[in-house]
């Protein structure tokens, strides 16, 4: 029971990370398309600036939970996916450095350099997250010793790349919705136009990904064994439809929240499908890293659960305070720090 509880918490932390960091990765990718002027780009930086480092907390927490609750999975995951995870880390560092250095010089070449880092880092991070999780959903060629028999190129299979493209599109939609909330004037109108166009692309991509999941993975086995689980992808579909309806009513705050529900549904579609494995093996299901063969001791899980029940609400309250404090539209130059 404790192992299952931690598996669900593991999934919740990853889903939270995708929702919160997804919008700032999306804004970074969209910068060449929406940032027509220097002021536009400054607004795009400031739309994510007060939030992005707090959003990364959930990535660190998800990684920490994997290490503490499922050390066996952590060891195999971080050795099997070492190269893409290091590339992901470098991409996120590049984004973080951009926030600190870009505004230190008014030279246009200096700013273009850091803008390129922001766009490249955002795109690579979003793409790699999608590739990594699609491969986890499909299974990684882990042998009986827990050693990955594949290479980086093995991860770049059709289903993995499809997952990467879907993540990029979903994050771009999420980012354009957030920018619709934060920006003002022409930039706000451009963000709204892009969000409406992206919605159809994301809808097509989501349907294609569901179809490919039936072809390349065993995710649907759990759903067919327990049809109640179909509520998860249905919630994702409902979130996407409600987001479009809210856009039609010019309620972009609401559209952003429904988009968040869509992302949580997509993440849990895969997480529920691989249960009880955290890292399925594509060579033999018996080689998979599961909640049974990779979890920590019962005492460790009990202590961690107590700490989590105290600390996670505190972090959530802090993050709610940050979002409330910086919830205003970026209409004035005094609001632009970055």
Short mmCIF file of C-alpha atoms in Angstrom, two decimals, residues 28 102 113 126 142 160 178 186 208 212 241 309:
data_model
loop_
_atom_site.label_atom_id
_atom_site.label_comp_id
_atom_site.label_asym_id
_atom_site.label_seq_id
_atom_site.Cartn_x
_atom_site.Cartn_y
_atom_site.Cartn_z
CA UNK A 28 10.65 30.43 -24.42
CA UNK A 102 20.47 39.12 -20.66
CA UNK A 113 22.82 35.66 -27.98
CA UNK A 126 10.58 20.23 -23.75
CA UNK A 142 16.82 -3.13 -19.63
CA UNK A 160 9.80 8.63 -28.59
CA UNK A 178 -0.23 32.17 -19.87
CA UNK A 186 -0.68 43.68 -29.49
CA UNK A 208 -2.30 10.64 -32.89
CA UNK A 212 0.50 5.39 -31.44
CA UNK A 241 -12.27 20.97 -24.86
CA UNK A 309 2.57 15.70 4.26
#
